[in-house]
Tab-separated table of C-alpha atoms in Angstrom:
chain	number	residue	atom	x	y	z
A	1	MET	CA	156.864	36.908	118.145
A	2	THR	CA	155.667	35.043	115.037
A	3	ILE	CA	155.985	31.294	114.590
A	4	LEU	CA	158.709	31.887	111.978
A	5	ALA	CA	160.683	34.127	114.330
A	6	GLU	CA	160.469	31.435	117.018
A	7	ARG	CA	161.892	28.838	114.619
A	8	LEU	CA	164.705	31.116	113.482
A	9	LYS	CA	165.640	31.918	117.067
A	10	GLU	CA	166.385	28.245	117.710
A	11	SER	CA	168.210	27.499	114.428
A	12	LYS	CA	171.860	27.671	113.377
A	13	LEU	CA	172.042	29.152	109.885
A	14	THR	CA	174.703	29.814	107.260
A	15	ASN	CA	175.320	33.357	106.003
A	16	GLN	CA	173.162	32.683	102.943
A	17	GLN	CA	170.393	31.238	105.095
A	18	HIS	CA	170.465	34.355	107.279
A	19	ARG	CA	169.795	36.379	104.110
A	20	ILE	CA	166.903	34.079	103.227
A	21	ALA	CA	165.568	34.344	106.785
A	22	ASP	CA	165.640	38.140	106.611
A	23	TYR	CA	163.591	38.039	103.407
A	24	PHE	CA	161.029	35.665	104.947
A	25	LEU	CA	160.605	37.850	108.040
A	26	LYS	CA	159.984	40.942	105.912
A	27	ASN	CA	157.581	39.181	103.530
A	28	GLU	CA	155.608	36.735	105.684
A	29	GLU	CA	152.239	37.873	104.319
A	30	ARG	CA	153.366	37.255	100.724
A	31	ILE	CA	154.992	33.853	101.241
A	32	GLY	CA	151.676	31.985	101.337
A	33	ASN	CA	151.026	32.721	97.649
A	34	MET	CA	154.539	32.191	96.288
A	35	SER	CA	156.379	29.135	95.019
A	36	SER	CA	159.895	28.277	96.154
A	37	MET	CA	161.128	29.360	92.715
A	38	ASP	CA	159.429	32.759	93.084
A	39	VAL	CA	161.088	33.277	96.461
A	40	ALA	CA	164.475	32.090	95.196
A	41	ARG	CA	164.281	34.456	92.222
A	42	GLU	CA	163.555	37.495	94.397
A	43	ILE	CA	166.345	36.684	96.856
A	44	GLY	CA	168.820	35.707	94.166
A	45	VAL	CA	169.496	32.143	95.305
A	46	SER	CA	168.671	28.690	93.970
A	47	ASP	CA	165.395	26.837	94.495
A	48	ALA	CA	167.382	24.151	96.341
A	49	SER	CA	168.672	26.788	98.787
A	50	ILE	CA	165.092	27.647	99.770
A	51	ILE	CA	164.316	23.986	100.388
A	52	ARG	CA	167.507	23.529	102.460
A	53	PHE	CA	166.620	26.633	104.480
A	54	SER	CA	163.137	25.244	105.175
A	55	ARG	CA	164.629	22.003	106.448
A	56	ALA	CA	167.259	23.844	108.489
A	57	ILE	CA	164.546	25.492	110.579
A	58	GLY	CA	162.650	22.263	111.160
A	59	TYR	CA	160.216	21.886	108.259
A	60	LYS	CA	159.884	19.015	105.798
A	61	GLY	CA	160.182	21.427	102.906
A	62	PHE	CA	159.086	24.804	101.576
A	63	THR	CA	155.411	23.839	101.244
A	64	ASP	CA	155.300	22.796	104.889
A	65	LEU	CA	156.963	26.083	105.877
A	66	LYS	CA	154.672	28.375	103.891
A	67	ASN	CA	151.541	26.552	105.058
A	68	ASP	CA	152.608	27.006	108.677
A	69	ILE	CA	153.216	30.716	108.131
A	70	TYR	CA	149.874	31.128	106.369
A	71	ASN	CA	147.944	29.282	109.075
A	72	SER	CA	149.616	31.316	111.801
A	73	LEU	CA	148.813	34.631	110.118
A	74	ALA	CA	145.229	33.573	109.408
A	75	GLY	CA	144.740	32.662	113.049
A	76	GLU	CA	146.150	36.009	114.194
A	77	ALA	CA	143.853	37.849	111.794
A	78	SER	CA	140.836	35.952	113.077
A	79	ALA	CA	141.642	36.773	116.703
A	80	ALA	CA	142.271	40.438	115.929
A	81	VAL	CA	138.986	41.069	114.114
A	82	ARG	CA	136.748	38.894	116.310
A	83	ASN	CA	135.472	41.759	118.457
A	84	MET	CA	135.641	44.568	115.901
A	85	GLN	CA	132.618	46.554	114.819
A	86	LEU	CA	131.101	45.123	111.633
A	87	SER	CA	131.883	48.365	109.812
A	88	ASP	CA	135.580	47.921	110.618
A	89	ARG	CA	135.915	44.192	109.911
A	90	PHE	CA	135.485	44.491	106.161
A	91	ASP	CA	137.961	47.364	105.845
A	92	VAL	CA	140.615	45.484	107.817
A	93	LEU	CA	140.196	42.126	106.078
A	94	SER	CA	139.715	43.460	102.552
A	95	GLY	CA	142.880	45.482	103.050
A	96	LYS	CA	144.778	42.465	104.360
A	97	PHE	CA	143.917	40.326	101.337
A	98	ASN	CA	143.845	43.162	98.797
A	99	ASP	CA	146.978	42.257	96.835
A	100	GLN	CA	146.407	38.515	96.695
A	101	ASN	CA	144.768	36.137	94.244
A	102	ILE	CA	141.262	36.325	95.719
A	103	PRO	CA	139.823	33.000	94.416
A	104	ASP	CA	142.863	30.943	95.431
A	105	THR	CA	143.240	32.722	98.759
A	106	PHE	CA	139.552	32.227	99.552
A	107	VAL	CA	139.745	28.468	98.926
A	108	GLU	CA	142.966	28.230	100.930
A	109	LEU	CA	141.379	30.102	103.835
A	110	MET	CA	138.314	27.832	103.856
A	111	ASN	CA	140.558	24.749	103.804
A	112	TYR	CA	142.467	26.245	106.717
A	113	ASN	CA	139.226	26.727	108.673
A	114	ILE	CA	138.186	23.102	108.175
A	115	THR	CA	141.591	21.582	108.917
A	116	LYS	CA	142.345	23.713	111.965
A	117	THR	CA	138.845	23.232	113.380
A	118	PHE	CA	139.045	19.467	113.102
A	119	HIS	CA	142.492	19.101	114.626
A	120	GLN	CA	142.229	21.654	117.444
A	121	ASN	CA	139.392	19.628	118.997
A	122	PRO	CA	140.445	16.233	120.436
A	123	VAL	CA	139.096	13.164	118.656
A	124	GLU	CA	137.822	12.009	122.046
A	125	SER	CA	135.611	15.104	122.271
A	126	TYR	CA	133.738	14.213	119.091
A	127	ASP	CA	133.104	10.719	120.448
A	128	ALA	CA	132.098	12.085	123.847
A	129	LEU	CA	129.502	14.461	122.390
A	130	THR	CA	128.138	11.651	120.233
A	131	ASP	CA	127.646	9.497	123.327
A	132	MET	CA	126.058	12.394	125.222
A	133	ILE	CA	123.553	12.918	122.411
A	134	LEU	CA	122.666	9.228	122.262
A	135	MET	CA	122.142	8.960	126.024
A	136	SER	CA	120.063	12.154	126.221
A	137	LYS	CA	116.285	12.074	126.082
A	138	ARG	CA	115.754	15.427	124.369
A	139	LYS	CA	118.304	17.377	122.356
A	140	TYR	CA	117.783	21.137	122.563
A	141	ILE	CA	119.690	23.036	119.872
A	142	ILE	CA	119.967	26.781	119.357
A	143	GLY	CA	122.054	29.328	117.508
A	144	LEU	CA	121.141	33.004	117.473
A	145	ARG	CA	122.197	35.808	115.106
A	146	GLY	CA	124.935	34.534	112.761
A	147	CYS	CA	124.649	31.001	114.135
A	148	MET	CA	121.012	30.465	113.159
A	149	GLY	CA	121.901	28.720	109.904
A	150	VAL	CA	124.446	26.248	111.276
A	151	ALA	CA	122.272	25.402	114.286
A	152	GLY	CA	119.240	24.800	112.089
A	153	HIS	CA	121.189	22.645	109.646
A	154	PHE	CA	122.695	20.561	112.443
A	155	ALA	CA	119.302	20.073	114.118
A	156	ARG	CA	117.681	19.008	110.849
A	157	LEU	CA	120.376	16.432	110.083
A	158	LEU	CA	120.378	15.129	113.652
A	159	GLY	CA	116.615	14.644	113.410
A	160	PHE	CA	117.176	12.028	110.704
A	161	ALA	CA	119.232	9.946	113.140
A	162	VAL	CA	117.575	10.333	116.559
A	163	ASN	CA	114.230	11.364	117.979
A	164	GLN	CA	113.215	14.289	120.176
A	165	VAL	CA	115.462	16.905	118.576
A	166	VAL	CA	114.147	20.296	119.688
A	167	THR	CA	115.172	23.292	117.582
A	168	LEU	CA	114.738	26.334	119.787
A	169	PRO	CA	113.137	29.317	118.027
A	170	HIS	CA	115.110	32.443	117.161
A	171	ASN	CA	112.731	34.557	119.201
A	172	GLU	CA	114.551	34.856	122.510
A	173	THR	CA	111.437	34.991	124.699
A	174	GLU	CA	109.949	31.902	123.060
A	175	ALA	CA	113.269	30.059	123.347
A	176	MET	CA	113.356	30.741	127.080
A	177	GLY	CA	109.819	29.414	127.454
A	178	ILE	CA	110.576	26.143	125.672
A	179	LEU	CA	113.860	25.698	127.538
A	180	GLN	CA	111.927	25.814	130.791
A	181	ASP	CA	111.100	22.108	130.267
A	182	ILE	CA	114.718	20.954	129.932
A	183	GLY	CA	115.907	18.443	132.534
A	184	PRO	CA	118.814	16.259	133.722
A	185	GLU	CA	118.170	13.642	131.023
A	186	ASP	CA	118.495	16.218	128.231
A	187	ILE	CA	121.329	17.970	126.399
A	188	PHE	CA	121.545	21.655	125.454
A	189	ILE	CA	123.755	22.468	122.445
A	190	LEU	CA	124.544	26.147	121.854
A	191	PHE	CA	126.261	27.638	118.783
A	192	SER	CA	127.687	31.102	119.489
A	193	PHE	CA	130.346	33.285	117.815
A	194	ALA	CA	131.778	36.634	118.813
A	195	ARG	CA	130.455	39.160	119.302
A	196	TYR	CA	128.839	37.428	122.294
A	197	TYR	CA	125.522	38.533	123.772
A	198	LYS	CA	123.995	38.242	127.241
A	199	ILE	CA	121.115	36.084	125.972
A	200	ASP	CA	123.571	33.227	125.269
A	201	MET	CA	124.682	33.184	128.894
A	202	PHE	CA	121.100	33.466	130.089
A	203	LEU	CA	120.041	30.382	128.086
A	204	ILE	CA	123.052	28.401	129.295
A	205	ASN	CA	122.311	29.309	132.895
A	206	VAL	CA	118.709	28.127	132.488
A	207	ALA	CA	119.931	24.776	131.124
A	208	LYS	CA	122.546	24.551	133.873
A	209	SER	CA	120.036	25.309	136.629
A	210	HIS	CA	117.911	22.425	135.322
A	211	LYS	CA	121.015	20.182	135.455
A	212	ALA	CA	121.013	19.424	131.722
A	213	ARG	CA	124.162	18.398	129.866
A	214	ILE	CA	125.660	21.391	128.070
A	215	CYS	CA	127.719	21.598	124.872
A	216	VAL	CA	129.056	24.872	123.459
A	217	VAL	CA	130.335	25.301	119.905
A	218	THR	CA	132.106	28.652	119.656
A	219	ASP	CA	135.052	30.450	118.075
A	220	SER	CA	137.402	31.069	120.990
A	221	PRO	CA	138.650	29.218	124.077
A	222	LEU	CA	138.020	32.508	125.918
A	223	ALA	CA	134.295	32.547	125.108
A	224	PRO	CA	132.386	33.290	128.343
A	225	MET	CA	130.050	30.295	127.865
A	226	ILE	CA	132.800	27.652	127.985
A	227	PRO	CA	133.223	27.503	131.802
A	228	CYS	CA	129.522	26.626	132.056
A	229	SER	CA	129.718	23.735	129.584
A	230	ASP	CA	130.343	20.026	130.062
A	231	ILE	CA	131.996	19.841	126.655
A	232	SER	CA	133.030	22.484	124.128
A	233	PHE	CA	134.325	22.781	120.579
A	234	ILE	CA	136.355	25.623	119.072
A	235	ALA	CA	135.748	26.421	115.407
A	236	GLU	CA	138.023	28.530	113.229
A	237	THR	CA	135.951	31.283	111.575
A	238	SER	CA	138.546	33.238	109.554
A	239	HIS	CA	137.211	35.096	106.534
A	240	MET	CA	138.049	37.744	103.943
A	241	SER	CA	134.887	39.766	104.533
A	242	PHE	CA	132.893	41.144	107.492
A	243	PHE	CA	131.282	37.910	108.695
A	244	ASN	CA	132.411	34.770	110.500
A	245	SER	CA	132.966	31.777	108.244
A	246	ALA	CA	130.610	28.921	109.140
A	247	ILE	CA	132.446	26.197	107.237
A	248	GLY	CA	134.427	24.957	110.264
A	249	VAL	CA	131.292	24.816	112.402
A	250	GLU	CA	129.418	22.965	109.660
A	251	MET	CA	132.233	20.414	109.654
A	252	ILE	CA	131.811	19.824	113.398
A	253	GLY	CA	128.062	19.375	113.016
A	254	GLU	CA	128.260	17.063	110.027
A	255	TYR	CA	130.978	14.948	111.624
A	256	ILE	CA	128.941	14.555	114.821
A	257	VAL	CA	125.866	13.480	112.834
A	258	THR	CA	128.060	11.008	110.931
A	259	LEU	CA	129.258	9.484	114.217
A	260	VAL	CA	125.719	9.390	115.621
A	261	CYS	CA	124.494	7.476	112.560
A	262	ARG	CA	127.373	4.994	112.785
A	263	LYS	CA	126.961	4.383	116.520
A	264	ASN	CA	123.184	4.224	116.260
A	265	SER	CA	122.814	2.658	112.819
A	266	GLU	CA	119.719	0.546	113.520
A	267	GLU	CA	117.654	3.479	114.753
A	268	TYR	CA	118.915	5.621	111.882
A	269	ARG	CA	117.883	2.999	109.298
A	270	LYS	CA	114.461	2.649	110.908
A	271	ARG	CA	113.882	6.405	110.965
A	272	ALA	CA	115.221	6.878	107.436
A	273	LYS	CA	112.917	4.195	106.000
A	274	GLU	CA	109.909	5.688	107.772
A	275	ARG	CA	110.775	9.181	106.555
A	276	ASP	CA	111.197	7.921	102.993
A	277	ALA	CA	107.782	6.258	103.174
A	278	LEU	CA	106.130	9.398	104.544
A	279	THR	CA	107.600	11.695	101.894
A	280	THR	CA	107.239	9.454	98.830
A	281	GLU	CA	104.048	11.077	97.540
A	282	PHE	CA	105.557	14.560	97.810
A	283	ARG	CA	108.642	13.835	95.711
A	284	MET	CA	108.868	14.776	92.049
A	285	PRO	CA	109.202	11.854	89.598
């Protein structure tokens, strides 16, 4: 049952509102790109009737209603395609968004990824990971396959703020060798999206056996690595193409680095000044 159907089930509606509800249920995938006037025109009612209907089923207005429908459908699409073969993902998603305004829909989907990612992880979790990073001696960071970019970017930024950031190599054998030195005073941060691979679990188990702190940033609360972690973050990765969107994960990483700099401002300033001094002669005038 969709989120709209759930709302309608609990609402008392007039005869006209039942007609509006029937239209919404049959056109959920179109609603996200329509104005209240567009909807009213197709149903044959006034714009005010659409707004009253939205409020009757518990929303502040039509915009609130259509955003909720859009977010719900985007989340369902993300879950459905997560474990598909790459050859099938594009066909499914390009077909789903085929009749829509591609530029506007793309921006809306990216905004959805950022907003949902931020709010589905408790504020306390961001603070907790920040504290774990600051209390850890070495910070081991890795992301394989599609997560290489976000892991590398996060590690680079974190290196501006704290010392002993270890970016594990993408070569799995080399990564295992370096991780052999991890210990109880360290933290292991893994970025991993579906489709999941055995190497991710192997690396986590190595870190766990050495009693290191473990953080997992992934795309589903059902990810097999989560039970092994001390703290985890779920990123929304919805997209219109074959790949996972990284924008939600980038938001998590950048926000954590922001908190680290604020909580550890003196060390950050010291490291930033030293880095500026070291790189001065290499910069273009």
